[in-house]
GROMACS .gro file of C-alpha atoms in nm:
model
  376
    1UNK     CA    1   4.173  -4.946  11.622
    2UNK     CA    2   4.018  -4.606  11.672
    3UNK     CA    3   3.645  -4.645  11.681
    4UNK     CA    4   3.384  -4.643  11.956
    5UNK     CA    5   3.528  -4.374  12.183
    6UNK     CA    6   3.478  -4.010  12.262
    7UNK     CA    7   3.732  -3.732  12.240
    8UNK     CA    8   3.828  -3.428  12.033
    9UNK     CA    9   3.842  -3.444  11.655
   10UNK     CA   10   4.143  -3.228  11.592
   11UNK     CA   11   4.091  -3.080  11.248
   12UNK     CA   12   3.926  -3.341  11.032
   13UNK     CA   13   3.662  -3.205  10.798
   14UNK     CA   14   3.454  -3.340  10.513
   15UNK     CA   15   3.610  -3.632  10.322
   16UNK     CA   16   3.922  -3.627  10.539
   17UNK     CA   17   3.724  -3.702  10.853
   18UNK     CA   18   3.511  -3.968  10.691
   19UNK     CA   19   3.806  -4.144  10.527
   20UNK     CA   20   4.014  -4.144  10.846
   21UNK     CA   21   3.726  -4.275  11.053
   22UNK     CA   22   3.628  -4.541  10.803
   23UNK     CA   23   3.987  -4.653  10.761
   24UNK     CA   24   4.045  -4.712  11.130
   25UNK     CA   25   3.710  -4.885  11.166
   26UNK     CA   26   3.817  -5.135  10.904
   27UNK     CA   27   4.117  -5.265  11.099
   28UNK     CA   28   4.079  -5.639  11.148
   29UNK     CA   29   3.996  -5.799  11.478
   30UNK     CA   30   4.305  -6.014  11.440
   31UNK     CA   31   4.514  -5.707  11.528
   32UNK     CA   32   4.415  -5.748  11.892
   33UNK     CA   33   4.695  -5.789  12.146
   34UNK     CA   34   4.759  -6.119  12.317
   35UNK     CA   35   4.561  -6.002  12.622
   36UNK     CA   36   4.236  -6.008  12.424
   37UNK     CA   37   4.068  -6.325  12.549
   38UNK     CA   38   3.761  -6.526  12.451
   39UNK     CA   39   3.541  -6.277  12.638
   40UNK     CA   40   3.612  -6.036  12.349
   41UNK     CA   41   3.449  -6.256  12.086
   42UNK     CA   42   3.163  -6.155  11.858
   43UNK     CA   43   2.812  -6.261  11.951
   44UNK     CA   44   2.682  -6.561  11.755
   45UNK     CA   45   2.363  -6.366  11.679
   46UNK     CA   46   2.539  -6.038  11.594
   47UNK     CA   47   2.351  -5.842  11.326
   48UNK     CA   48   2.493  -5.769  10.982
   49UNK     CA   49   2.466  -5.395  11.043
   50UNK     CA   50   2.345  -5.126  11.281
   51UNK     CA   51   2.225  -4.776  11.196
   52UNK     CA   52   2.352  -4.527  11.456
   53UNK     CA   53   2.076  -4.310  11.606
   54UNK     CA   54   2.098  -4.013  11.840
   55UNK     CA   55   2.000  -4.199  12.157
   56UNK     CA   56   2.267  -4.469  12.103
   57UNK     CA   57   2.574  -4.499  12.320
   58UNK     CA   58   2.898  -4.660  12.213
   59UNK     CA   59   2.851  -4.922  12.483
   60UNK     CA   60   2.508  -5.010  12.343
   61UNK     CA   61   2.637  -5.039  11.987
   62UNK     CA   62   2.930  -5.257  12.093
   63UNK     CA   63   2.692  -5.482  12.285
   64UNK     CA   64   2.503  -5.562  11.966
   65UNK     CA   65   2.815  -5.717  11.814
   66UNK     CA   66   3.036  -5.832  12.104
   67UNK     CA   67   2.979  -6.072  12.390
   68UNK     CA   68   3.114  -5.807  12.630
   69UNK     CA   69   3.081  -5.450  12.496
   70UNK     CA   70   3.355  -5.306  12.717
   71UNK     CA   71   3.632  -5.500  12.545
   72UNK     CA   72   3.614  -5.355  12.194
   73UNK     CA   73   3.944  -5.163  12.234
   74UNK     CA   74   4.116  -5.498  12.301
   75UNK     CA   75   3.958  -5.664  12.000
   76UNK     CA   76   4.067  -5.383  11.773
   77UNK     CA   77   4.412  -5.341  11.927
   78UNK     CA   78   4.384  -4.990  12.065
   79UNK     CA   79   4.676  -4.885  12.284
   80UNK     CA   80   4.679  -4.605  12.542
   81UNK     CA   81   4.835  -4.354  12.300
   82UNK     CA   82   4.562  -4.418  12.043
   83UNK     CA   83   4.295  -4.385  12.309
   84UNK     CA   84   4.415  -4.030  12.377
   85UNK     CA   85   4.326  -3.931  12.019
   86UNK     CA   86   4.002  -4.119  11.946
   87UNK     CA   87   3.746  -4.068  11.675
   88UNK     CA   88   3.375  -3.996  11.691
   89UNK     CA   89   3.073  -4.193  11.577
   90UNK     CA   90   2.771  -3.998  11.452
   91UNK     CA   91   2.398  -4.062  11.406
   92UNK     CA   92   2.318  -4.173  11.054
   93UNK     CA   93   2.631  -4.379  11.007
   94UNK     CA   94   2.599  -4.755  10.952
   95UNK     CA   95   2.823  -5.000  11.133
   96UNK     CA   96   2.868  -5.317  10.928
   97UNK     CA   97   2.985  -5.656  11.053
   98UNK     CA   98   3.225  -5.800  10.797
   99UNK     CA   99   3.190  -6.166  10.890
  100UNK     CA  100   3.440  -6.287  10.633
  101UNK     CA  101   3.723  -6.087  10.791
  102UNK     CA  102   3.599  -6.076  11.151
  103UNK     CA  103   3.585  -5.697  11.169
  104UNK     CA  104   3.355  -5.395  11.187
  105UNK     CA  105   3.355  -5.127  10.924
  106UNK     CA  106   3.169  -4.815  10.813
  107UNK     CA  107   3.166  -4.945  10.456
  108UNK     CA  108   2.947  -5.225  10.331
  109UNK     CA  109   3.169  -5.528  10.264
  110UNK     CA  110   3.278  -5.549   9.901
  111UNK     CA  111   3.229  -5.178   9.816
  112UNK     CA  112   3.581  -5.039   9.870
  113UNK     CA  113   3.697  -4.773   9.625
  114UNK     CA  114   3.926  -4.980   9.401
  115UNK     CA  115   4.120  -4.682   9.270
  116UNK     CA  116   4.205  -4.512   9.597
  117UNK     CA  117   4.186  -4.821   9.813
  118UNK     CA  118   3.958  -4.627  10.049
  119UNK     CA  119   3.590  -4.653  10.134
  120UNK     CA  120   3.349  -4.425   9.947
  121UNK     CA  121   3.237  -4.124  10.149
  122UNK     CA  122   2.863  -4.071  10.166
  123UNK     CA  123   2.771  -3.999  10.528
  124UNK     CA  124   2.967  -3.702  10.659
  125UNK     CA  125   2.902  -3.360  10.510
  126UNK     CA  126   3.178  -3.093  10.523
  127UNK     CA  127   3.222  -2.928  10.861
  128UNK     CA  128   3.414  -2.610  10.935
  129UNK     CA  129   3.439  -2.609  11.314
  130UNK     CA  130   3.536  -2.911  11.522
  131UNK     CA  131   3.284  -2.798  11.785
  132UNK     CA  132   3.005  -2.865  11.537
  133UNK     CA  133   3.138  -3.217  11.484
  134UNK     CA  134   3.160  -3.282  11.856
  135UNK     CA  135   2.810  -3.160  11.928
  136UNK     CA  136   2.650  -3.436  11.722
  137UNK     CA  137   2.866  -3.724  11.838
  138UNK     CA  138   2.714  -3.997  12.050
  139UNK     CA  139   2.858  -4.066  12.393
  140UNK     CA  140   3.044  -4.373  12.518
  141UNK     CA  141   2.811  -4.432  12.813
  142UNK     CA  142   2.485  -4.268  12.933
  143UNK     CA  143   2.636  -3.927  13.007
  144UNK     CA  144   2.328  -3.788  13.184
  145UNK     CA  145   2.366  -4.052  13.456
  146UNK     CA  146   2.718  -3.945  13.553
  147UNK     CA  147   2.730  -3.569  13.488
  148UNK     CA  148   2.619  -3.477  13.844
  149UNK     CA  149   2.911  -3.685  13.977
  150UNK     CA  150   3.187  -3.540  13.760
  151UNK     CA  151   3.244  -3.248  13.997
  152UNK     CA  152   2.991  -3.312  14.276
  153UNK     CA  153   2.957  -3.474  14.519
  154UNK     CA  154   3.322  -3.488  14.610
  155UNK     CA  155   3.511  -3.758  14.795
  156UNK     CA  156   3.720  -3.601  15.071
  157UNK     CA  157   4.005  -3.804  15.214
  158UNK     CA  158   4.121  -3.736  15.573
  159UNK     CA  159   4.246  -3.380  15.625
  160UNK     CA  160   4.178  -3.269  15.268
  161UNK     CA  161   3.931  -2.994  15.359
  162UNK     CA  162   4.120  -2.869  15.665
  163UNK     CA  163   4.318  -2.608  15.473
  164UNK     CA  164   4.036  -2.509  15.236
  165UNK     CA  165   3.889  -2.157  15.265
  166UNK     CA  166   3.573  -2.146  15.477
  167UNK     CA  167   3.268  -1.926  15.505
  168UNK     CA  168   3.346  -1.724  15.817
  169UNK     CA  169   3.051  -1.487  15.822
  170UNK     CA  170   2.726  -1.402  15.646
  171UNK     CA  171   2.472  -1.119  15.672
  172UNK     CA  172   2.297  -1.146  16.005
  173UNK     CA  173   1.956  -1.109  15.844
  174UNK     CA  174   2.002  -1.413  15.621
  175UNK     CA  175   1.922  -1.760  15.750
  176UNK     CA  176   1.921  -1.928  15.410
  177UNK     CA  177   2.187  -1.804  15.170
  178UNK     CA  178   2.063  -1.782  14.813
  179UNK     CA  179   2.190  -1.660  14.478
  180UNK     CA  180   2.310  -1.301  14.501
  181UNK     CA  181   2.377  -1.302  14.877
  182UNK     CA  182   2.711  -1.174  15.010
  183UNK     CA  183   2.933  -1.406  15.216
  184UNK     CA  184   3.272  -1.355  15.380
  185UNK     CA  185   3.543  -1.616  15.338
  186UNK     CA  186   3.863  -1.670  15.533
  187UNK     CA  187   4.161  -1.862  15.398
  188UNK     CA  188   4.410  -1.866  15.112
  189UNK     CA  189   4.252  -1.843  14.768
  190UNK     CA  190   4.575  -1.915  14.578
  191UNK     CA  191   4.468  -1.705  14.282
  192UNK     CA  192   4.131  -1.872  14.221
  193UNK     CA  193   3.816  -1.662  14.183
  194UNK     CA  194   3.541  -1.919  14.120
  195UNK     CA  195   3.462  -2.178  14.388
  196UNK     CA  196   3.229  -2.462  14.473
  197UNK     CA  197   3.096  -2.484  14.827
  198UNK     CA  198   3.094  -2.817  15.011
  199UNK     CA  199   2.995  -2.954  15.348
  200UNK     CA  200   3.146  -3.274  15.492
  201UNK     CA  201   2.887  -3.547  15.445
  202UNK     CA  202   2.840  -3.915  15.512
  203UNK     CA  203   3.137  -4.135  15.600
  204UNK     CA  204   3.248  -4.398  15.351
  205UNK     CA  205   3.316  -4.723  15.536
  206UNK     CA  206   3.540  -4.987  15.383
  207UNK     CA  207   3.349  -5.321  15.394
  208UNK     CA  208   3.679  -5.511  15.423
  209UNK     CA  209   3.821  -5.324  15.723
  210UNK     CA  210   3.519  -5.153  15.878
  211UNK     CA  211   3.718  -4.827  15.887
  212UNK     CA  212   3.616  -4.486  15.753
  213UNK     CA  213   3.839  -4.426  15.450
  214UNK     CA  214   3.687  -4.094  15.338
  215UNK     CA  215   3.386  -3.868  15.361
  216UNK     CA  216   3.158  -3.770  15.079
  217UNK     CA  217   3.128  -3.393  15.084
  218UNK     CA  218   2.784  -3.260  14.996
  219UNK     CA  219   2.779  -2.995  14.723
  220UNK     CA  220   2.573  -2.699  14.846
  221UNK     CA  221   2.638  -2.437  14.578
  222UNK     CA  222   2.893  -2.206  14.420
  223UNK     CA  223   3.040  -1.864  14.494
  224UNK     CA  224   3.249  -1.603  14.314
  225UNK     CA  225   3.512  -1.368  14.453
  226UNK     CA  226   3.408  -1.002  14.463
  227UNK     CA  227   3.700  -0.848  14.650
  228UNK     CA  228   4.007  -0.998  14.813
  229UNK     CA  229   4.090  -0.908  15.171
  230UNK     CA  230   4.286  -0.583  15.185
  231UNK     CA  231   4.534  -0.462  15.443
  232UNK     CA  232   4.399  -0.503  15.795
  233UNK     CA  233   4.103  -0.714  15.676
  234UNK     CA  234   4.081  -1.088  15.750
  235UNK     CA  235   3.809  -1.201  15.509
  236UNK     CA  236   3.743  -1.195  15.136
  237UNK     CA  237   3.408  -1.076  15.000
  238UNK     CA  238   3.218  -1.329  14.788
  239UNK     CA  239   2.876  -1.350  14.626
  240UNK     CA  240   2.672  -1.669  14.608
  241UNK     CA  241   2.619  -1.758  14.242
  242UNK     CA  242   2.407  -2.069  14.299
  243UNK     CA  243   2.263  -2.265  14.589
  244UNK     CA  244   2.118  -2.617  14.584
  245UNK     CA  245   2.074  -2.649  14.961
  246UNK     CA  246   2.127  -2.440  15.270
  247UNK     CA  247   2.471  -2.278  15.274
  248UNK     CA  248   2.618  -2.137  15.592
  249UNK     CA  249   2.911  -2.049  15.814
  250UNK     CA  250   3.166  -2.329  15.832
  251UNK     CA  251   3.111  -2.462  15.481
  252UNK     CA  252   3.429  -2.505  15.281
  253UNK     CA  253   3.528  -2.373  14.939
  254UNK     CA  254   3.726  -2.551  14.669
  255UNK     CA  255   3.822  -2.399  14.331
  256UNK     CA  256   3.584  -2.490  14.051
  257UNK     CA  257   3.761  -2.765  13.852
  258UNK     CA  258   3.777  -2.762  13.473
  259UNK     CA  259   3.523  -2.977  13.295
  260UNK     CA  260   3.685  -3.322  13.273
  261UNK     CA  261   3.761  -3.477  12.935
  262UNK     CA  262   3.488  -3.726  12.853
  263UNK     CA  263   3.716  -3.979  12.689
  264UNK     CA  264   3.552  -4.285  12.839
  265UNK     CA  265   3.721  -4.575  12.665
  266UNK     CA  266   3.657  -4.903  12.850
  267UNK     CA  267   3.949  -5.126  12.943
  268UNK     CA  268   4.058  -5.373  13.206
  269UNK     CA  269   4.264  -5.223  13.493
  270UNK     CA  270   4.640  -5.223  13.434
  271UNK     CA  271   4.683  -5.460  13.727
  272UNK     CA  272   4.439  -5.695  13.907
  273UNK     CA  273   4.196  -5.509  14.133
  274UNK     CA  274   3.944  -5.648  14.378
  275UNK     CA  275   3.707  -5.389  14.525
  276UNK     CA  276   3.388  -5.384  14.731
  277UNK     CA  277   3.075  -5.175  14.689
  278UNK     CA  278   3.059  -4.946  14.993
  279UNK     CA  279   2.796  -4.683  14.913
  280UNK     CA  280   2.507  -4.601  14.680
  281UNK     CA  281   2.440  -4.262  14.527
  282UNK     CA  282   2.073  -4.293  14.619
  283UNK     CA  283   1.926  -4.346  14.965
  284UNK     CA  284   1.832  -4.702  14.866
  285UNK     CA  285   2.026  -5.009  14.976
  286UNK     CA  286   2.029  -5.132  14.617
  287UNK     CA  287   2.145  -5.000  14.280
  288UNK     CA  288   2.017  -5.091  13.936
  289UNK     CA  289   2.123  -5.037  13.575
  290UNK     CA  290   2.273  -4.692  13.503
  291UNK     CA  291   2.295  -4.597  13.871
  292UNK     CA  292   2.611  -4.481  14.048
  293UNK     CA  293   2.791  -4.666  14.329
  294UNK     CA  294   3.112  -4.605  14.525
  295UNK     CA  295   3.389  -4.867  14.556
  296UNK     CA  296   3.673  -4.887  14.807
  297UNK     CA  297   3.955  -4.875  14.551
  298UNK     CA  298   4.102  -4.581  14.360
  299UNK     CA  299   4.401  -4.451  14.167
  300UNK     CA  300   4.647  -4.574  14.429
  301UNK     CA  301   4.504  -4.924  14.391
  302UNK     CA  302   4.530  -4.945  14.012
  303UNK     CA  303   4.201  -4.796  13.889
  304UNK     CA  304   4.171  -4.518  13.633
  305UNK     CA  305   3.890  -4.359  13.433
  306UNK     CA  306   3.745  -4.619  13.198
  307UNK     CA  307   3.838  -4.924  13.407
  308UNK     CA  308   3.578  -5.199  13.386
  309UNK     CA  309   3.514  -5.435  13.677
  310UNK     CA  310   3.291  -5.739  13.692
  311UNK     CA  311   3.028  -5.744  13.967
  312UNK     CA  312   2.981  -6.048  14.188
  313UNK     CA  313   2.749  -6.144  14.470
  314UNK     CA  314   2.961  -6.310  14.738
  315UNK     CA  315   2.894  -6.682  14.762
  316UNK     CA  316   2.704  -6.767  15.079
  317UNK     CA  317   2.781  -7.047  15.322
  318UNK     CA  318   2.476  -7.271  15.350
  319UNK     CA  319   2.387  -7.596  15.519
  320UNK     CA  320   2.464  -7.915  15.329
  321UNK     CA  321   2.166  -8.148  15.391
  322UNK     CA  322   2.358  -8.450  15.260
  323UNK     CA  323   2.688  -8.379  15.432
  324UNK     CA  324   2.850  -8.543  15.732
  325UNK     CA  325   2.686  -8.471  16.067
  326UNK     CA  326   3.010  -8.509  16.259
  327UNK     CA  327   3.061  -8.669  16.599
  328UNK     CA  328   2.747  -8.852  16.721
  329UNK     CA  329   2.551  -8.699  16.434
  330UNK     CA  330   2.489  -8.368  16.611
  331UNK     CA  331   2.702  -8.146  16.390
  332UNK     CA  332   2.598  -7.944  16.089
  333UNK     CA  333   2.767  -7.975  15.753
  334UNK     CA  334   2.804  -7.654  15.554
  335UNK     CA  335   2.924  -7.570  15.206
  336UNK     CA  336   3.051  -7.247  15.047
  337UNK     CA  337   2.870  -7.142  14.731
  338UNK     CA  338   3.062  -6.977  14.445
  339UNK     CA  339   3.061  -6.605  14.384
  340UNK     CA  340   2.807  -6.527  14.111
  341UNK     CA  341   2.890  -6.273  13.839
  342UNK     CA  342   2.583  -6.064  13.758
  343UNK     CA  343   2.698  -5.746  13.585
  344UNK     CA  344   2.971  -5.495  13.510
  345UNK     CA  345   3.084  -5.166  13.657
  346UNK     CA  346   3.232  -4.879  13.456
  347UNK     CA  347   3.465  -4.653  13.658
  348UNK     CA  348   3.424  -4.289  13.554
  349UNK     CA  349   3.572  -4.086  13.841
  350UNK     CA  350   3.871  -4.183  14.053
  351UNK     CA  351   4.012  -4.053  14.382
  352UNK     CA  352   4.303  -4.186  14.588
  353UNK     CA  353   4.137  -4.487  14.751
  354UNK     CA  354   3.778  -4.441  14.634
  355UNK     CA  355   3.606  -4.438  14.293
  356UNK     CA  356   3.263  -4.379  14.140
  357UNK     CA  357   3.130  -4.643  13.902
  358UNK     CA  358   2.829  -4.666  13.672
  359UNK     CA  359   2.637  -4.994  13.694
  360UNK     CA  360   2.616  -5.164  13.354
  361UNK     CA  361   2.428  -5.471  13.231
  362UNK     CA  362   2.320  -5.619  13.563
  363UNK     CA  363   2.081  -5.910  13.598
  364UNK     CA  364   2.033  -5.855  13.973
  365UNK     CA  365   2.036  -5.546  14.201
  366UNK     CA  366   2.374  -5.432  14.333
  367UNK     CA  367   2.412  -5.444  14.712
  368UNK     CA  368   2.660  -5.289  14.955
  369UNK     CA  369   2.937  -5.542  15.010
  370UNK     CA  370   2.922  -5.688  14.659
  371UNK     CA  371   3.258  -5.759  14.496
  372UNK     CA  372   3.385  -5.573  14.189
  373UNK     CA  373   3.703  -5.716  14.036
  374UNK     CA  374   3.909  -5.718  13.721
  375UNK     CA  375   3.761  -5.917  13.433
  376UNK     CA  376   3.879  -6.278  13.425
   0.00000   0.00000   0.00000
């Protein structure tokens, strides 16, 4: 099922795009793989239809119909190859719930084109350039909440910055380097000309082991190569192209990465993962809906972009007032409370042993030390 996901529409225009999109939306829920469990059921109070508006996200729309919005690819049987070539959803379209067949569709139930066997096309006007199609598509998740974290800040694992080029010198008259200032960089550029500038930041401590597993490098700005070091010269000449905080000697440069593909299709991790919340993006000790947190698991632990984890508060050990008092009645009886599930976490950027996640649908604030694990 190719439906609520974001990606590139290859060359579909006009009726072709509408027919293809409507056709895949009409696949029945019964096509789901065996792994689709009861958590992927439709809500008992699901509406008959929903009109897509510009401020919608695919997660929001799915949540109107499904008990757990992240699991729509399971319900509609999407596999990983299909996820790589998803379709768009646009404002103005209507999503219908075909209750008789247990499916969602872009066509009102009972109005299929009898001659062609395809839904009538009334909502997509002809488009010439795929870029124009993409510009109007709604996103999978609140994109504004995660964009600052797609390339910055950056998680640096031990030794990763050691070989990166560094700012070796700056004009003596400049205390604060700003846009347009010249800087001098030492180190191998490996053919790159555009760089981001980072400074090692706060340590990321694993709540399970108490050890520092990485550092979060603070993004301080960007710089562009002006002239490579020539014979007998040790440094390259750069110009600062942007600065968000003080930049100075010793800061490290990493090549500007390409803009990542925003194909955020939610799915359970390929193998069971149990992680812990170890840092918040804000200075607060708590995180709320649509805020970013860091977990102590990454690509090497089974996470990838789009993985969904369930959030739990660890069950506390409390005194049991009716329990046995032990020898001579002086002891204290305790009992372990269950872990309480209170929300979901959408993983959108993954490093080796660390990942960034967007907090979704929480009923309580997220705290450092909370558990995030594969959906049950």
